[in-house]
JSON list of C-alpha atoms in Angstrom, two decimals:
[
{"chain": "A", "resi": 240, "resn": "ASN", "atom": "CA", "xyz": [119.80, 80.59, 106.48]},
{"chain": "A", "resi": 241, "resn": "ALA", "atom": "CA", "xyz": [117.66, 82.45, 103.67]},
{"chain": "A", "resi": 242, "resn": "GLY", "atom": "CA", "xyz": [114.66, 80.18, 103.83]},
{"chain": "A", "resi": 243, "resn": "VAL", "atom": "CA", "xyz": [112.16, 81.04, 100.94]},
{"chain": "A", "resi": 244, "resn": "THR", "atom": "CA", "xyz": [113.05, 84.12, 98.97]},
{"chain": "A", "resi": 245, "resn": "GLN", "atom": "CA", "xyz": [110.63, 85.82, 96.81]},
{"chain": "A", "resi": 246, "resn": "THR", "atom": "CA", "xyz": [111.28, 88.65, 94.27]},
{"chain": "A", "resi": 247, "resn": "PRO", "atom": "CA", "xyz": [110.27, 91.24, 93.48]},
{"chain": "A", "resi": 248, "resn": "LYS", "atom": "CA", "xyz": [108.62, 92.65, 96.60]},
{"chain": "A", "resi": 249, "resn": "PHE", "atom": "CA", "xyz": [106.56, 95.30, 94.79]},
{"chain": "A", "resi": 250, "resn": "GLN", "atom": "CA", "xyz": [105.48, 95.42, 91.15]},
{"chain": "A", "resi": 251, "resn": "VAL", "atom": "CA", "xyz": [103.03, 97.36, 89.25]},
{"chain": "A", "resi": 252, "resn": "LEU", "atom": "CA", "xyz": [101.89, 96.07, 85.81]},
{"chain": "A", "resi": 253, "resn": "LYS", "atom": "CA", "xyz": [99.54, 97.24, 82.98]},
{"chain": "A", "resi": 254, "resn": "THR", "atom": "CA", "xyz": [96.58, 95.15, 81.93]},
{"chain": "A", "resi": 255, "resn": "GLY", "atom": "CA", "xyz": [97.90, 92.58, 79.39]},
{"chain": "A", "resi": 256, "resn": "GLN", "atom": "CA", "xyz": [101.44, 92.50, 80.49]},
{"chain": "A", "resi": 257, "resn": "SER", "atom": "CA", "xyz": [103.21, 89.36, 81.53]},
{"chain": "A", "resi": 258, "resn": "MET", "atom": "CA", "xyz": [105.81, 88.94, 84.39]},
{"chain": "A", "resi": 259, "resn": "THR", "atom": "CA", "xyz": [107.32, 86.25, 86.46]},
{"chain": "A", "resi": 260, "resn": "LEU", "atom": "CA", "xyz": [107.42, 86.17, 90.08]},
{"chain": "A", "resi": 261, "resn": "GLN", "atom": "CA", "xyz": [110.57, 84.48, 91.24]},
{"chain": "A", "resi": 262, "resn": "CYS", "atom": "CA", "xyz": [110.85, 82.01, 94.31]},
{"chain": "A", "resi": 263, "resn": "ALA", "atom": "CA", "xyz": [113.77, 80.17, 95.70]},
{"chain": "A", "resi": 264, "resn": "GLN", "atom": "CA", "xyz": [114.28, 77.84, 98.63]},
{"chain": "A", "resi": 265, "resn": "ASP", "atom": "CA", "xyz": [117.54, 76.67, 100.15]},
{"chain": "A", "resi": 266, "resn": "MET", "atom": "CA", "xyz": [116.14, 74.01, 102.47]},
{"chain": "A", "resi": 267, "resn": "ASN", "atom": "CA", "xyz": [115.90, 71.21, 100.02]},
{"chain": "A", "resi": 268, "resn": "HIS", "atom": "CA", "xyz": [112.24, 71.08, 100.25]},
{"chain": "A", "resi": 269, "resn": "GLU", "atom": "CA", "xyz": [110.49, 68.73, 97.81]},
{"chain": "A", "resi": 270, "resn": "TYR", "atom": "CA", "xyz": [107.10, 70.68, 98.05]},
{"chain": "A", "resi": 271, "resn": "MET", "atom": "CA", "xyz": [106.45, 74.23, 96.94]},
{"chain": "A", "resi": 272, "resn": "SER", "atom": "CA", "xyz": [103.42, 76.15, 96.20]},
{"chain": "A", "resi": 273, "resn": "TRP", "atom": "CA", "xyz": [102.21, 79.67, 95.35]},
{"chain": "A", "resi": 274, "resn": "TYR", "atom": "CA", "xyz": [99.33, 81.28, 97.09]},
{"chain": "A", "resi": 275, "resn": "ARG", "atom": "CA", "xyz": [97.46, 84.53, 96.75]},
{"chain": "A", "resi": 276, "resn": "GLN", "atom": "CA", "xyz": [96.10, 86.53, 99.61]},
{"chain": "A", "resi": 277, "resn": "ASP", "atom": "CA", "xyz": [93.05, 88.79, 99.09]},
{"chain": "A", "resi": 278, "resn": "PRO", "atom": "CA", "xyz": [91.42, 90.83, 101.92]},
{"chain": "A", "resi": 279, "resn": "GLY", "atom": "CA", "xyz": [88.75, 88.51, 103.65]},
{"chain": "A", "resi": 280, "resn": "MET", "atom": "CA", "xyz": [89.72, 85.69, 101.60]},
{"chain": "A", "resi": 281, "resn": "GLY", "atom": "CA", "xyz": [92.69, 83.97, 103.40]},
{"chain": "A", "resi": 282, "resn": "LEU", "atom": "CA", "xyz": [95.23, 82.31, 101.21]},
{"chain": "A", "resi": 283, "resn": "ARG", "atom": "CA", "xyz": [94.13, 80.59, 98.08]},
{"chain": "A", "resi": 284, "resn": "LEU", "atom": "CA", "xyz": [96.31, 77.85, 96.48]},
{"chain": "A", "resi": 285, "resn": "ILE", "atom": "CA", "xyz": [97.29, 78.67, 92.87]},
{"chain": "A", "resi": 286, "resn": "HIS", "atom": "CA", "xyz": [99.67, 75.93, 91.74]},
{"chain": "A", "resi": 287, "resn": "TYR", "atom": "CA", "xyz": [101.99, 73.58, 93.67]},
{"chain": "A", "resi": 288, "resn": "SER", "atom": "CA", "xyz": [104.78, 71.08, 92.98]},
{"chain": "A", "resi": 289, "resn": "VAL", "atom": "CA", "xyz": [105.89, 67.93, 94.56]},
{"chain": "A", "resi": 290, "resn": "GLY", "atom": "CA", "xyz": [109.41, 67.76, 93.13]},
{"chain": "A", "resi": 291, "resn": "ALA", "atom": "CA", "xyz": [111.26, 68.99, 90.27]},
{"chain": "A", "resi": 292, "resn": "GLY", "atom": "CA", "xyz": [109.54, 68.39, 87.00]},
{"chain": "A", "resi": 293, "resn": "ILE", "atom": "CA", "xyz": [106.05, 67.88, 88.66]},
{"chain": "A", "resi": 294, "resn": "THR", "atom": "CA", "xyz": [103.50, 70.57, 89.18]},
{"chain": "A", "resi": 295, "resn": "ASP", "atom": "CA", "xyz": [99.70, 70.64, 89.48]},
{"chain": "A", "resi": 296, "resn": "GLN", "atom": "CA", "xyz": [96.89, 73.03, 89.76]},
{"chain": "A", "resi": 297, "resn": "GLY", "atom": "CA", "xyz": [95.38, 74.42, 93.19]},
{"chain": "A", "resi": 298, "resn": "GLU", "atom": "CA", "xyz": [92.20, 76.18, 93.79]},
{"chain": "A", "resi": 299, "resn": "VAL", "atom": "CA", "xyz": [92.86, 79.25, 91.34]},
{"chain": "A", "resi": 300, "resn": "PRO", "atom": "CA", "xyz": [95.15, 78.36, 88.55]},
{"chain": "A", "resi": 301, "resn": "ASN", "atom": "CA", "xyz": [93.56, 80.35, 85.85]},
{"chain": "A", "resi": 302, "resn": "GLY", "atom": "CA", "xyz": [95.90, 83.03, 84.35]},
{"chain": "A", "resi": 303, "resn": "TYR", "atom": "CA", "xyz": [98.98, 81.58, 85.94]},
{"chain": "A", "resi": 304, "resn": "ASN", "atom": "CA", "xyz": [101.82, 79.05, 84.86]},
{"chain": "A", "resi": 305, "resn": "VAL", "atom": "CA", "xyz": [104.48, 77.42, 86.98]},
{"chain": "A", "resi": 306, "resn": "SER", "atom": "CA", "xyz": [107.47, 75.18, 86.12]},
{"chain": "A", "resi": 307, "resn": "ARG", "atom": "CA", "xyz": [109.84, 73.40, 88.38]},
{"chain": "A", "resi": 308, "resn": "SER", "atom": "CA", "xyz": [113.18, 72.68, 86.73]},
{"chain": "A", "resi": 309, "resn": "THR", "atom": "CA", "xyz": [115.12, 72.49, 89.87]},
{"chain": "A", "resi": 310, "resn": "THR", "atom": "CA", "xyz": [114.32, 71.60, 93.49]},
{"chain": "A", "resi": 311, "resn": "GLU", "atom": "CA", "xyz": [115.21, 75.21, 94.65]},
{"chain": "A", "resi": 312, "resn": "ASP", "atom": "CA", "xyz": [113.28, 77.29, 92.12]},
{"chain": "A", "resi": 313, "resn": "PHE", "atom": "CA", "xyz": [109.43, 77.58, 91.54]},
{"chain": "A", "resi": 314, "resn": "PRO", "atom": "CA", "xyz": [108.71, 80.79, 89.41]},
{"chain": "A", "resi": 315, "resn": "LEU", "atom": "CA", "xyz": [105.14, 81.75, 88.91]},
{"chain": "A", "resi": 316, "resn": "ARG", "atom": "CA", "xyz": [104.22, 83.38, 85.55]},
{"chain": "A", "resi": 317, "resn": "LEU", "atom": "CA", "xyz": [101.38, 85.73, 84.90]},
{"chain": "A", "resi": 318, "resn": "LEU", "atom": "CA", "xyz": [100.62, 85.20, 81.23]},
{"chain": "A", "resi": 319, "resn": "SER", "atom": "CA", "xyz": [98.43, 88.40, 80.50]},
{"chain": "A", "resi": 320, "resn": "ALA", "atom": "CA", "xyz": [97.88, 90.46, 83.61]},
{"chain": "A", "resi": 321, "resn": "ALA", "atom": "CA", "xyz": [94.32, 91.39, 84.66]},
{"chain": "A", "resi": 322, "resn": "PRO", "atom": "CA", "xyz": [93.14, 93.81, 87.35]},
{"chain": "A", "resi": 323, "resn": "SER", "atom": "CA", "xyz": [91.67, 90.68, 89.18]},
{"chain": "A", "resi": 324, "resn": "GLN", "atom": "CA", "xyz": [95.12, 89.47, 89.69]},
{"chain": "A", "resi": 325, "resn": "THR", "atom": "CA", "xyz": [95.97, 92.44, 91.97]},
{"chain": "A", "resi": 326, "resn": "SER", "atom": "CA", "xyz": [96.93, 90.58, 95.07]},
{"chain": "A", "resi": 327, "resn": "VAL", "atom": "CA", "xyz": [99.61, 89.68, 97.42]},
{"chain": "A", "resi": 328, "resn": "TYR", "atom": "CA", "xyz": [101.46, 86.51, 96.38]},
{"chain": "A", "resi": 329, "resn": "PHE", "atom": "CA", "xyz": [103.29, 84.08, 98.70]},
{"chain": "A", "resi": 330, "resn": "CYS", "atom": "CA", "xyz": [105.70, 81.27, 97.63]},
{"chain": "A", "resi": 331, "resn": "ALA", "atom": "CA", "xyz": [106.01, 78.55, 100.37]},
{"chain": "A", "resi": 332, "resn": "SER", "atom": "CA", "xyz": [107.87, 75.29, 100.72]},
{"chain": "A", "resi": 333, "resn": "SER", "atom": "CA", "xyz": [107.71, 72.20, 103.17]},
{"chain": "A", "resi": 334, "resn": "PHE", "atom": "CA", "xyz": [109.45, 68.90, 103.48]},
{"chain": "A", "resi": 335, "resn": "SER", "atom": "CA", "xyz": [106.49, 66.61, 102.21]},
{"chain": "A", "resi": 336, "resn": "ARG", "atom": "CA", "xyz": [103.17, 66.75, 101.17]},
{"chain": "A", "resi": 337, "resn": "SER", "atom": "CA", "xyz": [101.63, 65.48, 104.48]},
{"chain": "A", "resi": 338, "resn": "GLY", "atom": "CA", "xyz": [101.14, 68.69, 106.23]},
{"chain": "A", "resi": 339, "resn": "ASN", "atom": "CA", "xyz": [104.53, 69.40, 107.79]},
{"chain": "A", "resi": 340, "resn": "THR", "atom": "CA", "xyz": [105.53, 72.98, 108.57]},
{"chain": "A", "resi": 341, "resn": "ILE", "atom": "CA", "xyz": [105.15, 75.24, 105.69]},
{"chain": "A", "resi": 342, "resn": "TYR", "atom": "CA", "xyz": [107.66, 78.04, 105.26]},
{"chain": "A", "resi": 343, "resn": "PHE", "atom": "CA", "xyz": [106.65, 81.22, 103.59]},
{"chain": "A", "resi": 344, "resn": "GLY", "atom": "CA", "xyz": [108.39, 83.86, 101.73]},
{"chain": "A", "resi": 345, "resn": "GLU", "atom": "CA", "xyz": [107.77, 87.54, 102.63]},
{"chain": "A", "resi": 346, "resn": "GLY", "atom": "CA", "xyz": [105.24, 88.16, 99.75]},
{"chain": "A", "resi": 347, "resn": "SER", "atom": "CA", "xyz": [105.12, 89.92, 96.59]},
{"chain": "A", "resi": 348, "resn": "TRP", "atom": "CA", "xyz": [102.68, 92.81, 96.37]},
{"chain": "A", "resi": 349, "resn": "LEU", "atom": "CA", "xyz": [101.32, 93.07, 92.56]},
{"chain": "A", "resi": 350, "resn": "THR", "atom": "CA", "xyz": [99.10, 95.74, 91.30]},
{"chain": "A", "resi": 351, "resn": "VAL", "atom": "CA", "xyz": [97.61, 95.45, 87.73]},
{"chain": "A", "resi": 352, "resn": "VAL", "atom": "CA", "xyz": [96.44, 98.64, 86.44]},
{"chain": "B", "resi": 231, "resn": "SER", "atom": "CA", "xyz": [84.75, 77.38, 99.38]},
{"chain": "B", "resi": 232, "resn": "GLN", "atom": "CA", "xyz": [87.23, 77.37, 102.14]},
{"chain": "B", "resi": 233, "resn": "GLN", "atom": "CA", "xyz": [87.88, 74.37, 104.24]},
{"chain": "B", "resi": 234, "resn": "GLY", "atom": "CA", "xyz": [88.73, 76.32, 107.58]},
{"chain": "B", "resi": 235, "resn": "GLU", "atom": "CA", "xyz": [86.94, 79.35, 108.67]},
{"chain": "B", "resi": 236, "resn": "GLU", "atom": "CA", "xyz": [88.06, 81.19, 111.84]},
{"chain": "B", "resi": 237, "resn": "ASP", "atom": "CA", "xyz": [85.80, 82.89, 114.23]},
{"chain": "B", "resi": 238, "resn": "PRO", "atom": "CA", "xyz": [85.78, 85.71, 115.15]},
{"chain": "B", "resi": 239, "resn": "GLN", "atom": "CA", "xyz": [86.91, 87.70, 112.17]},
{"chain": "B", "resi": 240, "resn": "ALA", "atom": "CA", "xyz": [88.41, 90.32, 114.52]},
{"chain": "B", "resi": 241, "resn": "LEU", "atom": "CA", "xyz": [89.16, 90.41, 118.12]},
{"chain": "B", "resi": 242, "resn": "SER", "atom": "CA", "xyz": [90.44, 93.35, 120.34]},
{"chain": "B", "resi": 243, "resn": "ILE", "atom": "CA", "xyz": [91.62, 92.74, 123.92]},
{"chain": "B", "resi": 244, "resn": "GLN", "atom": "CA", "xyz": [93.68, 94.39, 126.57]},
{"chain": "B", "resi": 245, "resn": "GLU", "atom": "CA", "xyz": [97.16, 93.42, 127.09]},
{"chain": "B", "resi": 246, "resn": "GLY", "atom": "CA", "xyz": [97.24, 90.65, 129.71]},
{"chain": "B", "resi": 247, "resn": "GLU", "atom": "CA", "xyz": [93.98, 89.06, 128.79]},
{"chain": "B", "resi": 248, "resn": "ASN", "atom": "CA", "xyz": [93.58, 85.64, 127.08]},
{"chain": "B", "resi": 249, "resn": "ALA", "atom": "CA", "xyz": [92.61, 85.54, 123.38]},
{"chain": "B", "resi": 250, "resn": "THR", "atom": "CA", "xyz": [90.75, 82.51, 122.00]},
{"chain": "B", "resi": 251, "resn": "MET", "atom": "CA", "xyz": [90.16, 82.05, 118.22]},
{"chain": "B", "resi": 252, "resn": "ASN", "atom": "CA", "xyz": [88.14, 79.23, 116.68]},
{"chain": "B", "resi": 253, "resn": "CYS", "atom": "CA", "xyz": [88.52, 77.37, 113.54]},
{"chain": "B", "resi": 254, "resn": "SER", "atom": "CA", "xyz": [85.80, 75.09, 111.82]},
{"chain": "B", "resi": 255, "resn": "TYR", "atom": "CA", "xyz": [86.29, 72.85, 108.97]},
{"chain": "B", "resi": 256, "resn": "LYS", "atom": "CA", "xyz": [84.11, 70.77, 106.53]},
{"chain": "B", "resi": 257, "resn": "THR", "atom": "CA", "xyz": [85.91, 67.51, 105.85]},
{"chain": "B", "resi": 258, "resn": "SER", "atom": "CA", "xyz": [87.94, 64.98, 107.80]},
{"chain": "B", "resi": 259, "resn": "ILE", "atom": "CA", "xyz": [91.57, 66.08, 108.20]},
{"chain": "B", "resi": 260, "resn": "ASN", "atom": "CA", "xyz": [95.04, 64.58, 108.54]},
{"chain": "B", "resi": 261, "resn": "ASN", "atom": "CA", "xyz": [96.21, 67.57, 110.65]},
{"chain": "B", "resi": 262, "resn": "LEU", "atom": "CA", "xyz": [95.56, 71.25, 111.42]},
{"chain": "B", "resi": 263, "resn": "GLN", "atom": "CA", "xyz": [97.89, 73.85, 111.86]},
{"chain": "B", "resi": 264, "resn": "TRP", "atom": "CA", "xyz": [97.88, 77.50, 113.16]},
{"chain": "B", "resi": 265, "resn": "TYR", "atom": "CA", "xyz": [99.87, 80.26, 111.52]},
{"chain": "B", "resi": 266, "resn": "ARG", "atom": "CA", "xyz": [100.54, 83.90, 112.40]},
{"chain": "B", "resi": 267, "resn": "GLN", "atom": "CA", "xyz": [101.01, 86.81, 110.09]},
{"chain": "B", "resi": 268, "resn": "ASN", "atom": "CA", "xyz": [102.33, 90.23, 110.97]},
{"chain": "B", "resi": 269, "resn": "SER", "atom": "CA", "xyz": [101.25, 93.06, 108.95]},
{"chain": "B", "resi": 270, "resn": "GLY", "atom": "CA", "xyz": [102.90, 93.07, 105.69]},
{"chain": "B", "resi": 271, "resn": "ARG", "atom": "CA", "xyz": [105.02, 89.93, 106.28]},
{"chain": "B", "resi": 272, "resn": "GLY", "atom": "CA", "xyz": [104.66, 86.17, 105.31]},
{"chain": "B", "resi": 273, "resn": "LEU", "atom": "CA", "xyz": [102.96, 83.83, 107.58]},
{"chain": "B", "resi": 274, "resn": "VAL", "atom": "CA", "xyz": [104.92, 81.93, 110.35]},
{"chain": "B", "resi": 275, "resn": "HIS", "atom": "CA", "xyz": [104.04, 78.59, 111.63]},
{"chain": "B", "resi": 276, "resn": "LEU", "atom": "CA", "xyz": [102.94, 78.32, 115.24]},
{"chain": "B", "resi": 277, "resn": "ILE", "atom": "CA", "xyz": [101.73, 74.78, 116.06]},
{"chain": "B", "resi": 278, "resn": "LEU", "atom": "CA", "xyz": [100.45, 71.76, 114.30]},
{"chain": "B", "resi": 279, "resn": "ILE", "atom": "CA", "xyz": [98.07, 69.30, 115.80]},
{"chain": "B", "resi": 280, "resn": "ARG", "atom": "CA", "xyz": [97.25, 65.75, 114.38]},
{"chain": "B", "resi": 281, "resn": "SER", "atom": "CA", "xyz": [93.83, 64.35, 113.97]},
{"chain": "B", "resi": 282, "resn": "ASN", "atom": "CA", "xyz": [94.47, 61.85, 116.81]},
{"chain": "B", "resi": 283, "resn": "GLU", "atom": "CA", "xyz": [95.45, 64.43, 119.22]},
{"chain": "B", "resi": 284, "resn": "ARG", "atom": "CA", "xyz": [93.07, 66.49, 121.44]},
{"chain": "B", "resi": 285, "resn": "GLU", "atom": "CA", "xyz": [95.39, 69.16, 122.79]},
{"chain": "B", "resi": 286, "resn": "LYS", "atom": "CA", "xyz": [98.68, 70.63, 122.27]},
{"chain": "B", "resi": 287, "resn": "HIS", "atom": "CA", "xyz": [100.80, 73.45, 124.07]},
{"chain": "B", "resi": 288, "resn": "SER", "atom": "CA", "xyz": [103.66, 75.58, 122.97]},
{"chain": "B", "resi": 289, "resn": "GLY", "atom": "CA", "xyz": [104.74, 78.28, 125.48]},
{"chain": "B", "resi": 290, "resn": "ARG", "atom": "CA", "xyz": [101.55, 80.73, 125.84]},
{"chain": "B", "resi": 291, "resn": "LEU", "atom": "CA", "xyz": [99.71, 78.94, 123.11]},
{"chain": "B", "resi": 292, "resn": "ARG", "atom": "CA", "xyz": [97.18, 76.20, 123.59]},
{"chain": "B", "resi": 293, "resn": "VAL", "atom": "CA", "xyz": [95.36, 74.37, 120.70]},
{"chain": "B", "resi": 294, "resn": "THR", "atom": "CA", "xyz": [92.54, 72.04, 121.05]},
{"chain": "B", "resi": 295, "resn": "LEU", "atom": "CA", "xyz": [90.95, 69.82, 118.36]},
{"chain": "B", "resi": 296, "resn": "ASP", "atom": "CA", "xyz": [87.67, 68.32, 118.38]},
{"chain": "B", "resi": 297, "resn": "THR", "atom": "CA", "xyz": [87.26, 66.07, 115.26]},
{"chain": "B", "resi": 298, "resn": "SER", "atom": "CA", "xyz": [83.72, 65.12, 116.13]},
{"chain": "B", "resi": 299, "resn": "LYS", "atom": "CA", "xyz": [82.66, 68.91, 115.88]},
{"chain": "B", "resi": 300, "resn": "LYS", "atom": "CA", "xyz": [85.29, 69.51, 113.22]},
{"chain": "B", "resi": 301, "resn": "SER", "atom": "CA", "xyz": [86.76, 72.50, 115.05]},
{"chain": "B", "resi": 302, "resn": "SER", "atom": "CA", "xyz": [89.72, 73.66, 116.75]},
{"chain": "B", "resi": 303, "resn": "SER", "atom": "CA", "xyz": [90.68, 76.44, 119.00]},
{"chain": "B", "resi": 304, "resn": "LEU", "atom": "CA", "xyz": [93.67, 78.67, 119.67]},
{"chain": "B", "resi": 305, "resn": "LEU", "atom": "CA", "xyz": [94.24, 80.13, 123.06]},
{"chain": "B", "resi": 306, "resn": "ILE", "atom": "CA", "xyz": [96.88, 82.86, 123.56]},
{"chain": "B", "resi": 307, "resn": "THR", "atom": "CA", "xyz": [97.18, 83.29, 127.43]},
{"chain": "B", "resi": 308, "resn": "ALA", "atom": "CA", "xyz": [98.53, 86.56, 128.93]},
{"chain": "B", "resi": 309, "resn": "SER", "atom": "CA", "xyz": [98.52, 88.39, 125.72]},
{"chain": "B", "resi": 310, "resn": "ARG", "atom": "CA", "xyz": [101.00, 91.05, 124.90]},
{"chain": "B", "resi": 311, "resn": "ALA", "atom": "CA", "xyz": [100.83, 93.84, 122.45]},
{"chain": "B", "resi": 312, "resn": "ALA", "atom": "CA", "xyz": [103.51, 92.05, 120.26]},
{"chain": "B", "resi": 313, "resn": "ASP", "atom": "CA", "xyz": [100.71, 89.24, 119.68]},
{"chain": "B", "resi": 314, "resn": "THR", "atom": "CA", "xyz": [98.89, 91.76, 117.47]},
{"chain": "B", "resi": 315, "resn": "ALA", "atom": "CA", "xyz": [98.72, 89.94, 114.23]},
{"chain": "B", "resi": 316, "resn": "SER", "atom": "CA", "xyz": [96.24, 87.99, 112.01]},
{"chain": "B", "resi": 317, "resn": "TYR", "atom": "CA", "xyz": [96.03, 84.21, 112.79]},
{"chain": "B", "resi": 318, "resn": "PHE", "atom": "CA", "xyz": [95.10, 81.48, 110.28]},
{"chain": "B", "resi": 319, "resn": "CYS", "atom": "CA", "xyz": [94.23, 77.94, 110.68]},
{"chain": "B", "resi": 320, "resn": "ALA", "atom": "CA", "xyz": [95.30, 75.50, 107.84]},
{"chain": "B", "resi": 321, "resn": "THR", "atom": "CA", "xyz": [93.98, 71.96, 107.38]},
{"chain": "B", "resi": 322, "resn": "ASN", "atom": "CA", "xyz": [95.35, 69.18, 105.53]},
{"chain": "B", "resi": 323, "resn": "THR", "atom": "CA", "xyz": [93.53, 66.12, 104.37]},
{"chain": "B", "resi": 324, "resn": "GLY", "atom": "CA", "xyz": [96.54, 64.04, 103.98]},
{"chain": "B", "resi": 325, "resn": "GLY", "atom": "CA", "xyz": [97.18, 64.94, 100.25]},
{"chain": "B", "resi": 326, "resn": "PHE", "atom": "CA", "xyz": [99.18, 67.50, 98.64]},
{"chain": "B", "resi": 327, "resn": "LYS", "atom": "CA", "xyz": [97.21, 70.61, 99.54]},
{"chain": "B", "resi": 328, "resn": "THR", "atom": "CA", "xyz": [96.83, 72.77, 102.67]},
{"chain": "B", "resi": 329, "resn": "ILE", "atom": "CA", "xyz": [94.07, 74.88, 102.65]},
{"chain": "B", "resi": 330, "resn": "PHE", "atom": "CA", "xyz": [93.97, 78.29, 104.69]},
{"chain": "B", "resi": 331, "resn": "GLY", "atom": "CA", "xyz": [91.16, 80.04, 106.15]},
{"chain": "B", "resi": 332, "resn": "ALA", "atom": "CA", "xyz": [90.32, 83.77, 106.15]},
{"chain": "B", "resi": 333, "resn": "GLY", "atom": "CA", "xyz": [92.03, 84.51, 109.51]},
{"chain": "B", "resi": 334, "resn": "THR", "atom": "CA", "xyz": [91.30, 86.22, 112.71]},
{"chain": "B", "resi": 335, "resn": "ARG", "atom": "CA", "xyz": [92.65, 89.82, 113.10]},
{"chain": "B", "resi": 336, "resn": "LEU", "atom": "CA", "xyz": [93.97, 90.12, 116.77]},
{"chain": "B", "resi": 337, "resn": "PHE", "atom": "CA", "xyz": [94.52, 93.51, 118.26]},
{"chain": "B", "resi": 338, "resn": "VAL", "atom": "CA", "xyz": [96.04, 93.57, 121.73]},
{"chain": "B", "resi": 339, "resn": "LYS", "atom": "CA", "xyz": [95.90, 97.15, 123.44]},
{"chain": "B", "resi": 340, "resn": "ALA", "atom": "CA", "xyz": [98.73, 98.17, 125.60]}
]
């Protein structure tokens, strides 16, 4: 049972480059989300999706795009990387929006130089 | 600003002692959850307590919720070195978003 799988684990980008963080879950969860984690800041919600074809913004959406073409996949795109986007990114999923257990991926460490 | 804020930010105890972490939040909630994060790993769900519950237990974990004070506490009894991790509270107000606090870093000395 893979759960939530994120790739890549580590990535170094140059300022201005774009990239996509991949996320897939095999639990048939309808709700998926992306968080970023910075020291002393906890996890901040970037974007979330309540089902295929439906996405919405979280607390810190600027500079990121998402799409949800299938139930399983929820990629996060950095449009033009900036040093402020250096962070650890976590993809998460759950069965519903009402606060059920959230399952997290192992994280993607991104450094923008 | 964050919905949930943990206190203390860091806690260092001896193995066998109890560890208590607190979480305060600002608005009414549907439920509150506690998560654990080992260094370099993702978060793992520990326990969920609903707004109409006051206390829940799971193994060595005890969670309390006081909605009048908008606060929750996580107690880990008889701590072990393997409990060393960061602990986060997360609040859900019934909508689509679950908001996490900044976490408490627990260090259990063997």
